[in-house]
Amino acid sequence: MIPLSKRLRRQRPMQPPKLNLTAMVDVFVVLLIFLLKSYSAEGNILTTDKGLELPVSTSNLPPQVTLTVTVTQEAIYVEDKKVEEVKTIHESPDLLIPSLAQELKYQVERARFIAGFNPTVKFEGKVTILGDRGLPFLVLEKVMYTCSTTDFQEISLAVFQK
Amino acid sequence: MIILIPFLLLSAVFSRTSILNVYLPETPSGEQKQEKAIHSPGPLLMVSILKDGFVINDGKKVLAALPTVRGQHDFEKLSSMLLKVKERVPQQEEIIILSEPEIRYETIIHTMDASRETSIERDGKKETVSLFPDVSIGEVGEITFREVLQKQ
């Protein structure tokens, strides 16, 4: 009878185990195809802040490249520029938000100016509103009203797809 | 491939955004509302979101009042009521959603979802039925439906 330690050594020589590459490559290829399929070349049209939670909806219309007005719990942004605090809007008795209207007018002028030189770009008056799900309707109504007074007639609301 | 996979994983979008188109909100004064009534071919259909529930009316009379269930708005009941309305006027596409100022944005979006489409069960299969996809938004005017809701 050979001692146990000797027997083990004889049967299983100490060698590092080999990685089975073929199987791993198979898994990776499947993963790669899946990711390539789900990858959209356009990227995110709408980016959302950390403090912004969009409401969830059953709608599946794709977002378009438009001017964005972001309304978080704290402030209103046109594109990335902060224009007004939500608190002051909530307290004001008027429907029109003057600072937002001013910024939107500037955006309209800029878009028209560009359209004047480049006939492929047209000013269509489209705006996408990204609103936080906890906002009261009053704030949203004021934002929409201000948009409509400054030539933005087509309003879309951004939502998360269910 | 080893580089490509982490890159694609990072850029993968897990929460997809989409949009909801709305028509212009109407001013609280009644003038534009009447104008709209003339323009739209079908009968006027309005859903008012109040703190205590929904009221569906067609401009003249109240069709239904749906109080909240345990503080939650009853979206399913709203969909089923609107489905009944849709069966009567199949060509109607427009709906006006009126809201009280303090209603949450999320509730309005869900109301829009409930009035845009609903899924019904037919022969054991679920089907999505379009209700009133053209949504306008406005504020509840002077007419309040509180009394209607309280009677329920």
XYZ file of C-alpha atoms in Angstrom, chain B:
152
model
C -14.061 41.953 -28.358
C -12.915 42.270 -24.759
C -12.887 46.067 -25.158
C -16.092 46.241 -27.165
C -18.240 44.380 -24.638
C -17.562 46.652 -21.654
C -18.030 49.669 -23.901
C -21.390 48.497 -25.188
C -22.500 47.471 -21.722
C -21.734 50.947 -20.439
C -23.590 52.697 -23.216
C -26.565 50.335 -23.113
C -29.727 52.225 -22.329
C -31.823 50.406 -19.800
C -34.491 52.985 -19.138
C -35.850 54.068 -22.483
C -37.421 57.476 -22.733
C -40.309 58.247 -24.999
C -42.661 61.147 -25.493
C -46.322 61.988 -25.248
C -47.699 64.596 -27.595
C -50.156 67.050 -26.173
C -52.125 69.820 -27.705
C -51.995 73.284 -26.327
C -53.304 73.823 -22.873
C -56.363 75.939 -22.790
C -56.602 79.061 -20.761
C -58.880 78.857 -17.770
C -61.242 81.374 -19.318
C -64.075 79.697 -21.159
C -63.603 81.460 -24.522
C -61.100 79.083 -26.063
C -62.976 76.096 -24.806
C -66.041 77.116 -26.763
C -63.936 77.728 -29.833
C -62.596 74.207 -29.498
C -66.107 72.858 -29.243
C -66.933 74.367 -32.604
C -63.778 73.031 -34.227
C -63.998 69.448 -33.079
C -66.319 67.326 -35.220
C -67.490 64.961 -32.517
C -69.032 65.780 -29.193
C -66.804 67.445 -26.639
C -65.391 65.018 -24.133
C -63.781 66.184 -20.944
C -62.169 64.394 -18.038
C -61.641 66.534 -14.982
C -59.048 65.423 -12.470
C -60.004 66.577 -9.017
C -58.339 65.785 -5.740
C -61.183 63.395 -4.888
C -61.570 61.658 -8.225
C -62.484 61.947 -11.892
C -65.522 63.499 -13.510
C -66.273 62.683 -17.150
C -68.577 65.088 -18.954
C -69.444 65.940 -22.523
C -69.746 69.694 -22.157
C -73.408 69.577 -21.278
C -73.953 66.868 -18.764
C -71.906 64.699 -16.459
C -71.441 61.180 -17.815
C -69.733 59.640 -14.838
C -68.119 60.504 -11.554
C -65.389 58.263 -10.230
C -64.294 58.986 -6.676
C -60.824 58.011 -5.510
C -60.334 54.572 -4.044
C -58.373 54.754 -0.793
C -56.817 58.057 -1.846
C -55.776 56.716 -5.257
C -57.300 57.779 -8.540
C -59.136 54.914 -10.199
C -57.475 54.739 -13.614
C -58.888 51.341 -14.538
C -62.452 52.447 -13.967
C -61.748 55.584 -16.002
C -60.500 53.463 -18.902
C -63.541 51.195 -18.786
C -65.916 54.174 -18.651
C -64.157 55.822 -21.597
C -64.324 52.551 -23.500
C -68.101 52.667 -23.182
C -68.084 56.238 -24.492
C -65.801 55.215 -27.352
C -68.208 52.457 -28.372
C -70.933 55.051 -28.762
C -68.766 57.509 -30.741
C -66.118 55.420 -32.541
C -64.881 58.269 -34.746
C -64.101 60.577 -31.840
C -60.378 61.030 -31.251
C -60.128 64.100 -29.059
C -60.302 64.344 -25.343
C -59.694 67.260 -23.044
C -58.085 66.578 -19.703
C -58.724 69.273 -17.134
C -56.854 69.266 -13.890
C -56.852 71.036 -10.573
C -53.698 73.087 -9.940
C -52.314 70.891 -7.172
C -52.639 67.528 -8.930
C -49.310 65.727 -9.378
C -47.786 65.575 -12.859
C -47.559 61.796 -12.601
C -51.322 61.515 -12.074
C -51.937 63.573 -15.196
C -49.643 61.365 -17.264
C -51.419 58.266 -15.985
C -54.773 59.831 -16.793
C -53.500 60.534 -20.307
C -52.408 56.908 -20.599
C -55.784 55.713 -19.380
C -57.616 57.887 -21.886
C -55.310 57.165 -24.824
C -55.594 53.426 -24.880
C -56.693 50.471 -22.830
C -56.246 46.729 -23.001
C -59.285 44.522 -23.025
C -59.631 40.790 -22.957
C -61.260 39.287 -26.001
C -61.448 35.497 -26.440
C -58.917 35.097 -23.686
C -56.373 37.283 -25.476
C -55.317 40.731 -24.395
C -55.846 43.437 -26.964
C -54.891 47.069 -26.918
C -57.699 49.369 -27.939
C -57.104 52.971 -28.836
C -59.523 55.305 -27.107
C -58.927 59.020 -27.531
C -55.325 59.613 -28.603
C -55.560 63.367 -29.215
C -55.168 64.804 -25.764
C -55.517 68.450 -24.828
C -54.671 69.659 -21.359
C -56.215 72.475 -19.394
C -57.080 73.682 -15.967
C -60.435 73.037 -14.372
C -62.425 76.202 -14.831
C -65.010 77.742 -12.627
C -67.342 74.805 -12.908
C -66.456 72.446 -10.126
C -67.688 68.933 -9.957
C -67.116 68.542 -6.245
C -70.818 68.235 -5.531
C -71.166 65.567 -8.192
C -68.405 63.547 -6.611
C -69.703 63.993 -3.115
C -73.120 62.712 -4.113
C -71.574 59.405 -5.163
